[in-house]
XYZ file of C-alpha atoms in Angstrom:
607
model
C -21.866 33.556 -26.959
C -23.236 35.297 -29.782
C -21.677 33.104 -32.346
C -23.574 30.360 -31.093
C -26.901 32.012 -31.746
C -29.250 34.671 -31.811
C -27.826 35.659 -28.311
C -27.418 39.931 -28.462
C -28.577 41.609 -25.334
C -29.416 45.100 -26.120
C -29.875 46.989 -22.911
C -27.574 49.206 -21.018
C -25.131 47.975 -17.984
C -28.018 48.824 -15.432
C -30.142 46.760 -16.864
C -28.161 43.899 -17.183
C -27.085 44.356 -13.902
C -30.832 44.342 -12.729
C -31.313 40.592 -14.112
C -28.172 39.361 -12.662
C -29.538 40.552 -9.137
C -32.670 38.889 -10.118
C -31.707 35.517 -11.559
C -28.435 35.177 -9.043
C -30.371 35.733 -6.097
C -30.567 32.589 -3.865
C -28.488 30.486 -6.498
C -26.538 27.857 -4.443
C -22.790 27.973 -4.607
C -21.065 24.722 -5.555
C -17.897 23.519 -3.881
C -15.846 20.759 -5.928
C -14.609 18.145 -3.112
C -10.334 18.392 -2.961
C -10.094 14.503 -2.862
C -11.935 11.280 -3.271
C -13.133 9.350 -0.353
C -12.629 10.956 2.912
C -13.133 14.932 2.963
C -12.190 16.543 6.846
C -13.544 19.815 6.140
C -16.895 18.273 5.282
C -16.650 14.886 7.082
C -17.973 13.347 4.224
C -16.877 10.335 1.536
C -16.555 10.679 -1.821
C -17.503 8.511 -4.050
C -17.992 9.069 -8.443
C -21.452 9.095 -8.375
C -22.476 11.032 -4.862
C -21.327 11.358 -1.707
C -22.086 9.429 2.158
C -22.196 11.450 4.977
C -23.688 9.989 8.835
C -24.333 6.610 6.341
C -26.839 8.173 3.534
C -25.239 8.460 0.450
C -26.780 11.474 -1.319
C -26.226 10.638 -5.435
C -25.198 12.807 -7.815
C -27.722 14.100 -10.744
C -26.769 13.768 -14.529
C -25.298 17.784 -14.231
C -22.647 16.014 -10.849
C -24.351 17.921 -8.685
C -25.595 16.923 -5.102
C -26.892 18.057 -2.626
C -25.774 17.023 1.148
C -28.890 17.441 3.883
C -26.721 18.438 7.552
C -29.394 18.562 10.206
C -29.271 22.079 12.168
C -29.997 21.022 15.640
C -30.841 24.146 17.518
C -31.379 27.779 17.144
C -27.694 29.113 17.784
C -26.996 26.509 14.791
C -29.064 28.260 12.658
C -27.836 31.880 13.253
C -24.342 30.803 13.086
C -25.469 29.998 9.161
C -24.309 32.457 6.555
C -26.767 34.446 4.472
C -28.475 33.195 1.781
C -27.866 29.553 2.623
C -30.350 27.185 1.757
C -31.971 24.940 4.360
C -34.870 22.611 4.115
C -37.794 23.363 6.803
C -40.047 20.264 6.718
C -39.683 19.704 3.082
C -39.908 22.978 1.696
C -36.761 24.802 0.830
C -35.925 28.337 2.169
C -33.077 30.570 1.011
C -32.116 31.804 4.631
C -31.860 35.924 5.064
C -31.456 35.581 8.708
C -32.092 33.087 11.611
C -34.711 36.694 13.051
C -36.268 36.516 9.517
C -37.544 32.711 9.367
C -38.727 32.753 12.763
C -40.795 35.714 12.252
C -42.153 33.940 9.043
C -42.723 30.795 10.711
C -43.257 32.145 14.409
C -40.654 30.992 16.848
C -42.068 28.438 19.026
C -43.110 26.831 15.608
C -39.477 27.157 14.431
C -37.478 25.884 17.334
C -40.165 23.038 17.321
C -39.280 21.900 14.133
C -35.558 22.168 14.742
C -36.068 19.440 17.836
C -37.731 17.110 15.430
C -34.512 17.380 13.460
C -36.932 19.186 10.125
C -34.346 22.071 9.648
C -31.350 20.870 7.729
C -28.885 23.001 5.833
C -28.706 21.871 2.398
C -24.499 21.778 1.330
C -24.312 21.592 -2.753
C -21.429 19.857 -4.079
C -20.029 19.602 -7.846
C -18.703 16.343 -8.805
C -17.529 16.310 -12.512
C -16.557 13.099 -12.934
C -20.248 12.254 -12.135
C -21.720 14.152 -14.697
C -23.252 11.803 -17.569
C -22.971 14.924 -20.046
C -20.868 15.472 -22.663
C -19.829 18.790 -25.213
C -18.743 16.015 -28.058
C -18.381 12.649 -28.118
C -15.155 13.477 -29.051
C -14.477 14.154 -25.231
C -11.765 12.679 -23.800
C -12.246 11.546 -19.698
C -10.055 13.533 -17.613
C -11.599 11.997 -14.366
C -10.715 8.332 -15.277
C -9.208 7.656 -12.182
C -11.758 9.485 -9.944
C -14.603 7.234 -11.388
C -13.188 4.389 -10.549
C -14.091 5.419 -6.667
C -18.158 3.809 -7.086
C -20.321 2.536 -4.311
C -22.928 0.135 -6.380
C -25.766 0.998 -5.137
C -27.260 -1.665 -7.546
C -25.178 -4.435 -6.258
C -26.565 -6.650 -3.396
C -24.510 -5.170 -0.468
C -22.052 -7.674 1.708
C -21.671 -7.070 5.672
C -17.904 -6.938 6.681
C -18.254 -9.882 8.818
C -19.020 -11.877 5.821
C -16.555 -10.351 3.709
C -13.822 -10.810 6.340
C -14.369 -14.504 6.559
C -14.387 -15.309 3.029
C -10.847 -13.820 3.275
C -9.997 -15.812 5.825
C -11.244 -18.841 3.981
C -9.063 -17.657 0.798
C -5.902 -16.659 2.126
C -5.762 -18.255 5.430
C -3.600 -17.503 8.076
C -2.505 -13.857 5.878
C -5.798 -12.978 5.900
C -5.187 -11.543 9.491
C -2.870 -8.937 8.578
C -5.105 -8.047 5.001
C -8.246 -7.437 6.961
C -6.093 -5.805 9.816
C -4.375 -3.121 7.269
C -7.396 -2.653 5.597
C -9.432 -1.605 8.286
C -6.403 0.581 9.504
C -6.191 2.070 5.706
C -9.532 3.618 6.200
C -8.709 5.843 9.069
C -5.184 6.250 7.884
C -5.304 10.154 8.586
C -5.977 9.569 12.379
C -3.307 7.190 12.420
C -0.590 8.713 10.910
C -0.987 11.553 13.017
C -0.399 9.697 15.977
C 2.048 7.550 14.882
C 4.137 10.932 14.466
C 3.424 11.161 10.950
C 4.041 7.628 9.571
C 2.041 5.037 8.015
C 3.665 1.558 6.835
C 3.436 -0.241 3.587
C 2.248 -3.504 3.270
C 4.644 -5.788 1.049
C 3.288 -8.724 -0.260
C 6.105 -11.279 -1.954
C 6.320 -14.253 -3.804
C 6.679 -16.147 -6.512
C 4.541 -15.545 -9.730
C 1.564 -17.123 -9.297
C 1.105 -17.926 -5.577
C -1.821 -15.453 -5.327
C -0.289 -12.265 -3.947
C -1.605 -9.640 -6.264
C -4.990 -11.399 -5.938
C -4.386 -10.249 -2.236
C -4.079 -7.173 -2.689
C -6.453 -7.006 -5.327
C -9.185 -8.346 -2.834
C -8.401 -5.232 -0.767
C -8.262 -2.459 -3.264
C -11.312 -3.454 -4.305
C -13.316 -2.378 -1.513
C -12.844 0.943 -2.451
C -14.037 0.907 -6.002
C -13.560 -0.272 -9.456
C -10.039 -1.569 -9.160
C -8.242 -4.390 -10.364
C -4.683 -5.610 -10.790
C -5.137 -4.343 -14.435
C -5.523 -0.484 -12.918
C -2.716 -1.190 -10.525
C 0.548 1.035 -10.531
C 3.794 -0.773 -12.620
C 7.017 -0.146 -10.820
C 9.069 -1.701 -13.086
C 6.959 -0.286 -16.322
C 8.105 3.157 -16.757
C 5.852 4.867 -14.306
C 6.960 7.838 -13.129
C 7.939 9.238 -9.261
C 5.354 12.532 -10.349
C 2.986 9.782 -11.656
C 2.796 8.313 -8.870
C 2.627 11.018 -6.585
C 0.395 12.866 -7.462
C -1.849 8.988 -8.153
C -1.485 8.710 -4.221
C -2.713 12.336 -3.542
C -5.823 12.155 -5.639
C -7.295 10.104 -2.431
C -8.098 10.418 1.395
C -7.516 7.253 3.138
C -7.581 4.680 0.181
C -5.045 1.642 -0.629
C -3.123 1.723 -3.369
C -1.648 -1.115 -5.645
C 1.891 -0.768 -6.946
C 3.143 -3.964 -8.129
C 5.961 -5.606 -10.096
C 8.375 -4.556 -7.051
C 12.128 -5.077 -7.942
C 15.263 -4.681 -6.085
C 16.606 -3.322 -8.853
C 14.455 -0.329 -9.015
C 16.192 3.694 -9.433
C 16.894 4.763 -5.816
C 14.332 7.812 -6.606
C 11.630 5.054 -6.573
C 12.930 3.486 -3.493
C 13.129 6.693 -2.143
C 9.645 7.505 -3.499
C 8.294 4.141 -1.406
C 9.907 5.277 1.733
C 7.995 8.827 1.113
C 4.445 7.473 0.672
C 5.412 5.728 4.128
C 6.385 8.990 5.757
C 3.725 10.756 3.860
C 6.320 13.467 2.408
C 5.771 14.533 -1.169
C 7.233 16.167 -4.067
C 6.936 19.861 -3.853
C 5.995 21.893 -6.971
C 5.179 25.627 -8.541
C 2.197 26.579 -9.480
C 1.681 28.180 -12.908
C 0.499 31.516 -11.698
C 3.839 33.579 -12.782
C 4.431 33.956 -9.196
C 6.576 31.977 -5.951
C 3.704 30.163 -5.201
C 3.790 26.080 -4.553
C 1.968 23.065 -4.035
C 3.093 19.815 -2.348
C 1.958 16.521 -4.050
C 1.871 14.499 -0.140
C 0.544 11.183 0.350
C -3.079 10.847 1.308
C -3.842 7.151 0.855
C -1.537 3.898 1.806
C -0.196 1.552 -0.145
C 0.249 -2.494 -0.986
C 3.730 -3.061 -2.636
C 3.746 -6.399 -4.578
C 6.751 -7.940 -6.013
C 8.874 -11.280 -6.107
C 11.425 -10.118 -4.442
C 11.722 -8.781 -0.232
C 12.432 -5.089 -0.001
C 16.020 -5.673 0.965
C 17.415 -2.878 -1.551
C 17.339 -0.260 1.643
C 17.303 -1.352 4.947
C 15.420 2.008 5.959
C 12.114 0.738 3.317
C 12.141 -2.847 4.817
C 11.786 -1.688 7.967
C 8.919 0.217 7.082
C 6.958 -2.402 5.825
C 4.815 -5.153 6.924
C 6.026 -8.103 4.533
C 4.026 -11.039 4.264
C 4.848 -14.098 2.247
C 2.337 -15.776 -0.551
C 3.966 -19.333 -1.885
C 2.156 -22.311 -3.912
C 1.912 -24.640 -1.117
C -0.212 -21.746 0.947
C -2.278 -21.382 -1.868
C -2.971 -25.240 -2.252
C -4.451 -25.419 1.337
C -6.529 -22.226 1.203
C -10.305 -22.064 -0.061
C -10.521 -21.997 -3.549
C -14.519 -21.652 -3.692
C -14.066 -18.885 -0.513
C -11.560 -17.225 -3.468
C -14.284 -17.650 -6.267
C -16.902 -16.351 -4.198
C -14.703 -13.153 -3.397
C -14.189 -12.772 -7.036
C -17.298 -12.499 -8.089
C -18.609 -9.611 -5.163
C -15.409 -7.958 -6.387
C -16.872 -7.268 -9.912
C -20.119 -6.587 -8.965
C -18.750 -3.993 -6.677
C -20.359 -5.569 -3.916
C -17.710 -5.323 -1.433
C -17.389 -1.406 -1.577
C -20.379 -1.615 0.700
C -18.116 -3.142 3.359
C -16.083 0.018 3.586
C -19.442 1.839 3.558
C -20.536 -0.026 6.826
C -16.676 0.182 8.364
C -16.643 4.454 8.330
C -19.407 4.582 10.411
C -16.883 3.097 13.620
C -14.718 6.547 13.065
C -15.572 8.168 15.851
C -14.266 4.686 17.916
C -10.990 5.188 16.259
C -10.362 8.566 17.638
C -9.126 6.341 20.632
C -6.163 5.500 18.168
C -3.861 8.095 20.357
C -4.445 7.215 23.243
C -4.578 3.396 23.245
C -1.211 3.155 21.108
C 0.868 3.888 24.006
C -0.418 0.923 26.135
C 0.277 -1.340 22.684
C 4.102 -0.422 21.972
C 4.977 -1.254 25.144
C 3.516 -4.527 24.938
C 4.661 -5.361 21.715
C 8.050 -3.948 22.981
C 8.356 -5.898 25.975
C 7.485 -9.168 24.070
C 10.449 -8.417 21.235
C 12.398 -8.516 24.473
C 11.442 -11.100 26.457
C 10.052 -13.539 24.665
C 11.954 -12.835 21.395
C 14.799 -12.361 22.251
C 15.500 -9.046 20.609
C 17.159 -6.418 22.971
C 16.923 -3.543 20.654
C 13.753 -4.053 18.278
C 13.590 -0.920 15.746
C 10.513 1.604 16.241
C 9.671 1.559 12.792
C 9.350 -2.371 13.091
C 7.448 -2.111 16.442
C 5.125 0.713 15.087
C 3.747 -1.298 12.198
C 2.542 -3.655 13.975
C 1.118 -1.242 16.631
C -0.774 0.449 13.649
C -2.394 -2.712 12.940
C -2.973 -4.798 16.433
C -4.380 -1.306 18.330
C -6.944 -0.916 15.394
C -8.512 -4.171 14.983
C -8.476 -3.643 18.974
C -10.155 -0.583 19.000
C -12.844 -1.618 16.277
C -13.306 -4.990 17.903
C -14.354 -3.234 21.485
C -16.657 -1.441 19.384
C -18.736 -4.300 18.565
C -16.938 -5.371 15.102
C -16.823 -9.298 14.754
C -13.415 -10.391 13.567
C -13.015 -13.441 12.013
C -9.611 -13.979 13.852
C -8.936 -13.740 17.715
C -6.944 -11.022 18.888
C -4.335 -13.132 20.641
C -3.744 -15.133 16.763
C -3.288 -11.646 15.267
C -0.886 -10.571 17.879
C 1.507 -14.150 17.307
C 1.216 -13.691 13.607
C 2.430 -9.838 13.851
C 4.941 -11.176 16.013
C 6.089 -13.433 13.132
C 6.182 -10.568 10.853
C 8.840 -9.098 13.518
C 10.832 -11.936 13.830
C 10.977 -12.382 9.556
C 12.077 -8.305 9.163
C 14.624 -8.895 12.022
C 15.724 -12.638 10.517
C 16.207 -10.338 6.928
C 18.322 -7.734 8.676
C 20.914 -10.155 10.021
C 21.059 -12.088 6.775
C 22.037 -9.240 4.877
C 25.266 -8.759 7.471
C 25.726 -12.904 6.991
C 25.472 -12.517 2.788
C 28.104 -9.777 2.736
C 30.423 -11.716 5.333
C 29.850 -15.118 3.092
C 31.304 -13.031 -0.141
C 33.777 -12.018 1.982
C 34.949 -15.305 2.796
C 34.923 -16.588 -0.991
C 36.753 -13.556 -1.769
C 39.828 -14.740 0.398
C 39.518 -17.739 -1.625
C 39.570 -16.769 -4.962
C 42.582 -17.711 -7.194
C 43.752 -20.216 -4.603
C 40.456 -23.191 -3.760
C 37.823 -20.804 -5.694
C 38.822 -20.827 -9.150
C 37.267 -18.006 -11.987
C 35.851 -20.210 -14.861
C 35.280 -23.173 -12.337
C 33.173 -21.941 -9.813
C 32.042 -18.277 -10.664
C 32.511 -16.163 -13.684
C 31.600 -12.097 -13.665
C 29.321 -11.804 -16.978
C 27.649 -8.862 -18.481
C 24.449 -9.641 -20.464
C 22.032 -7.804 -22.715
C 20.063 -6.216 -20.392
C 22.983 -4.105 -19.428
C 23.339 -5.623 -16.053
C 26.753 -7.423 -15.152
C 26.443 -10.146 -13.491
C 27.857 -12.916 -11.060
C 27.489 -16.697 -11.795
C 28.357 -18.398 -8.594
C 28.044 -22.366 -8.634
C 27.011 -22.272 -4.529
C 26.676 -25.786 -4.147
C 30.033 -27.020 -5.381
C 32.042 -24.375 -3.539
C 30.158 -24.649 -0.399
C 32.688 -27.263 1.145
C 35.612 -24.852 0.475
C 33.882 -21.998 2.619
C 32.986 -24.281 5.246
C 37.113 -25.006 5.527
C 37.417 -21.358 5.206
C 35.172 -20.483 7.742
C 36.668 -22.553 10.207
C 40.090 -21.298 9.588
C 38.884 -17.769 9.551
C 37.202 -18.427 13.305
C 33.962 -17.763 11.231
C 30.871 -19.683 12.482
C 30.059 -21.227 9.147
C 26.160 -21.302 7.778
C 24.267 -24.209 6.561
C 24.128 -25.112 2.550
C 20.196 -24.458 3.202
C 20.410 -21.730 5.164
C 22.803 -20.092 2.796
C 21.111 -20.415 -0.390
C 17.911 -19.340 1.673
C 19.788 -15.758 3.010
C 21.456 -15.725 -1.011
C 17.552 -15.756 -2.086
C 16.494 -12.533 0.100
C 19.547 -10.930 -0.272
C 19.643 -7.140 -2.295
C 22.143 -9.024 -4.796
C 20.296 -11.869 -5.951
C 18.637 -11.803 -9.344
C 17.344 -15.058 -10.110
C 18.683 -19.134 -10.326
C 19.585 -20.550 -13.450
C 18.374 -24.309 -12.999
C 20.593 -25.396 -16.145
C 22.843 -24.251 -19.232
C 25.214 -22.489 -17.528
C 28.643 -22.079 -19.179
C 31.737 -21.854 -17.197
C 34.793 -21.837 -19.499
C 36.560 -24.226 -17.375
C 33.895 -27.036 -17.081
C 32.904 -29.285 -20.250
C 29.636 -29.264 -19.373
C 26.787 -26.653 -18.483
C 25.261 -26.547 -15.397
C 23.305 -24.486 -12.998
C 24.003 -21.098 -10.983
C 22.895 -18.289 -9.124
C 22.767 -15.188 -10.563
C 23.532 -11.499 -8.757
C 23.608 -7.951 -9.316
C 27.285 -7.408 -9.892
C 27.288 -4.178 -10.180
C 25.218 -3.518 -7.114
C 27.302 -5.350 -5.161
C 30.304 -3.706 -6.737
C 28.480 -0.052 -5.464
C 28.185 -1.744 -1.663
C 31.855 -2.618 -1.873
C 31.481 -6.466 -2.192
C 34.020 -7.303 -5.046
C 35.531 -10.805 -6.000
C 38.994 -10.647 -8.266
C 38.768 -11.475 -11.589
C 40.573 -11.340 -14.761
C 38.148 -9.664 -16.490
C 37.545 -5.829 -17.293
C 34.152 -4.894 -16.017
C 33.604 -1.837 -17.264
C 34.855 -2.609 -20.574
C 32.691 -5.825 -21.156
C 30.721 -6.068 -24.172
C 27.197 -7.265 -23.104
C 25.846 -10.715 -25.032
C 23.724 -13.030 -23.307
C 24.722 -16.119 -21.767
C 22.694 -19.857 -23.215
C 20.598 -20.583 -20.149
C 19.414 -17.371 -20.245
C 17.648 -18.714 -23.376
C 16.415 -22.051 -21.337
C 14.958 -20.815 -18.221
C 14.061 -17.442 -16.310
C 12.933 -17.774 -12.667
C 12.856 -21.003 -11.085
C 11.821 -22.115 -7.547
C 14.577 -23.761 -5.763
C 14.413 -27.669 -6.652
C 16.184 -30.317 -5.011
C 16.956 -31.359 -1.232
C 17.082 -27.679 -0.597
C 14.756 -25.878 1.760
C 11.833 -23.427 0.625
C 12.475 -20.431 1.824
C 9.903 -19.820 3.822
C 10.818 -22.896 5.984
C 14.571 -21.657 6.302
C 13.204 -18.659 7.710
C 11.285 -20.532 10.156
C 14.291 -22.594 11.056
C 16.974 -19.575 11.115
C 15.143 -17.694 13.320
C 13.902 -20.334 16.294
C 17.636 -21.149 15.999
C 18.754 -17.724 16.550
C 16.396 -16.694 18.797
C 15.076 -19.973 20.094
C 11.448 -18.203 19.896
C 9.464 -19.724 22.671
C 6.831 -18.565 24.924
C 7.318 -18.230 28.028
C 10.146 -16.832 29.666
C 13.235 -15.065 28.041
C 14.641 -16.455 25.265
C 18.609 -16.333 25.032
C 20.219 -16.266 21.719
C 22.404 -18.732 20.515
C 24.803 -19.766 18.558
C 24.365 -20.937 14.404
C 25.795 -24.545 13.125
């Protein structure tokens, strides 16, 4: 300190000692909250710039510090209080010795009086660095980036839930059931996950680009703070499993954004998505020289965006609640509702909505009990009216998670903008789609395996598929579906196989773990004059899963070179006579499980 200035102390160790009793007497001690948002051991929120407890948000000063005003209700309450704690007694502020002390200063009658008007209150100081507006240099760099992105606008005209929730509705229609419904569940995510046996689903949202589902999730990770798709987590670009771990500990019972899903992900990030799920973490040392550790857990949930269904691993798609976004949905929604929701998004505006939802905590301590009553319900309608003998828990528990707390919140005097009976049929739909994936992943592998008996005899190499390896390292299978469709359905019916529709096909081909993308035109097969179009799969994942077709060529000695349409086109939607996908689905699964109801619904058999 001295090279800074004129700053020699020339007195002996008793004297120093002497001012440090005098100047730290009665200073407050400052504890730095472990996470943003939601803090247990203080049952307070978080936010960058102060923090709400019982629905007062107490803001920081320029220094990050505030200070959090806990009523003391009675006597006992205030002897239970350590020494030298500060309290407020009518607007003056005491540093406590003793409970015996500040009666006998005060008299006691006067005292307890004053506690029964609620005028004692036991002043908590808190440190918030990333709320500080000082700086050493303005060289500084911000190491608290992320953590001030957690701001409740208290300049920004506040928006009630209800109103919030309908624009939503408006904007993404009939989806807008399960947003709102995970959101609300996202905010009392540590209740939950404790009774659900500690387990938490994702929510996938998939699509094509453009049909509005990152502007979904967008809409919900913004009522939290300043987030965007721009601050969102990139799957696909380079960021890391300890990245992102210790991203989704940094937070209590916040949502998440980690887009640009791909099937073709490492299995540690797969495995990573499963973990966030199950709220396990990555464990750690610490750099103390010692054997101690940390563990970098899950606090928060997460909203998984990506074109393509989480059918890499069975075990991640059946922890997720996957909802489709497509064009045609985005045509008939609300495009001023959208606008609108825009614009209280930047303003922060909509932060206040999860400021009004935390004060219905207390309702959701119900969680454990009412789920229970829920799964059976849910259970008993996969069943009977479904269909489904043998519905997975995981499946059955997502739902749960969200149907029991828009229940619970709505008995508590919350105004939905749906009815409880539409969210129920439309998390019933979500069942039917995870269960309609499973099986079409057993009906993709059993449709290679019928070209497969095929090839070199009606399925010719160079004709109908060719195995090609291009630049991004991946090898690849062209497969002309339409022209050798006619040849599996003689197959099939020679094998005993019931044989799968052209449209249903190319719709289970589309949402299988294999499939990469369609080339619409270009295609080069070296024994066809002409180009034409093909789907394109993962070869060498479905090499690993043991679904090979014989060929001529040398996989793992193929030099790598880009075939011409992949010059022409990248994604394109299906075109033609052919079914979107979303209406296969539809199709496929009333068919299998002819999904009326009333009474139980027999399955039956595919043309």
């Amino acid at each position: 300190m001295a090279r800074l200035g004129n700053f020699i102390f020339e007195g002996n160790d008793e004297q120093l000692n002497l001012l440090k009793i005098k100047l730290f007497h009665g200073v407050a001690e400052a504890v730095q909250p472990r996470t943003m948002l939601y803090n247990p051991s203080g049952d307070f929120t978080t936010f960058a710039n102060g923090l709400l407890f019982n629905n007062q948000f107490f803001q920081a000063d320029r220094y990050g510090m505030v200070k959090l005003e806990r009523p003391v209700a009675s006597y006992e309450d205030l002897v239970e209080l350590r020494g030298e704690s500060h309290i407020d007694v009518a607007g003056t502020e005491h540093v406590l010795q003793s409970a015996e002390k500040l009666a006998g200063k005060l008299g006691q009658s006067a005292l307890e009086h004053l506690l029964a008007e609620g005028k004692v209150k036991h002043l908590a100081h808190y440190f918030l660095p990333f709320a500080s507006t000082l700086k050493l240099t303005d060289d500084d760099d911000d190491n608290y980036e992320n953590e001030r992105r957690f701001r409740l606008n208290l300049k920004a005209e506040a928006i009630t839930f209800e109103a919030w929730s309908a624009l939503m509705q408006r904007a993404y229609g009939s989806n807008s059931m399960v947003l709102v419904s995970f959101y609300l569940a996202t905010l009392f995510r540590d209740i939950i996950y404790k009774a659900n046996g500690n387990y938490f689903p994702l929510l996938h949202l998939y699509g094509l680009r453009g049909s509005g589902k990152s502007k979904a999730a967008e809409a919900l990770i913004s009522c939290f703070g300043q987030f965007s798709e721009e601050t969102a987590v990139r799957l696909a670009g380079g960021a890391t499993a300890t990245g992102i771990q210790r991203y989704m500990s940094t937070a209590r019972n916040s949502l998440m954004m980690l887009d640009e899903y791909k099937n073709y992900l490492p299995m540690p990030t797969i495995e990573l998505l499963k973990g966030i799920a199950n709220g396990t973490g990555k464990l750690m040392g610490r750099a103390t020289g010692g054997n101690e550790t940390k563990s970098l857990r899950p606090l928060s949930s997460a909203v998984v965006c990506g074109q393509d269904l989480p059918t890499r691993d069975p075990a991640l798609l059946s922890r997720s609640v996957v909802l489709e976004f497509s064009e045609e949905m985005k045509r008939h929604n609300d495009r001023a509702a959208y606008d609108q929701l825009r614009g209280l998004q930047d303003s922060g505006a909509v932060v206040h909505v999860t400021r009004e939802m935390l004060q219905h905590r207390p309702a959701m301590a119900a969680y454990r009990r009412r789920e229970p009553e829920v799964t059976r319900k849910i259970r008993v309608h996969c069943q009977e009216v479904l269909g489904i003998e043998d519905p997975e828990d995981r499946t059955i528990q997502n739902a749960t998670t969200l149907y029991t707390t828009a229940q619970i919140l709505s008995e508590a005097g919350v105004k939905l903008p749906f009815a409880l009976e539409d969210l129920f049929e439309k998390l019933m739909e979500r069942i039917e789609e995870v269960i309609q994936i499973q099986h079409t992943s057993d009906d993709v592998e059993q449709y290679f395996m019928v070209l497969g008996s095929m090839v070199g005899r009606e399925i010719m190499e160079g004709r109908h598929f060719k195995i090609w390896k291009e630049e991004d390292g991946i090898t690849k299978l062209f497969l002309r579906v339409r022209q050798v469709h006619p040849l599996y359905l003689q197959a099939a019916a020679r094998q005993g196989i019931e044989a799968l529709s052209a449209a249903t096909i190319r719709s289970y081909l589309t949402k299988s773990r294999f499939y990469l993308e369609d080339r619409a035109k270009g295609v080069s097969f070296a024994e066809e004059a002409n180009k034409t179009s093909a789907m394109v799969f993962n070869y060498d994942r479905m090499r690993d899963d043991g679904v090979e077709l014989a060929t001529k060529e040398k996989i793992d000695d193929m030099l790598a070179a880009d075939d011409d349409s992949r010059r022409l086109v990248h994604k394109t939607p299906i075109r033609g006579n052919a079914e979107q996908p979303g209406a296969v689905l539809a199709r496929c699964t009333a068919l299998r499980y002819r999904a009326g109801r009333v009474g139980r619904a027999a399955p039956v058999q595919r043309g």
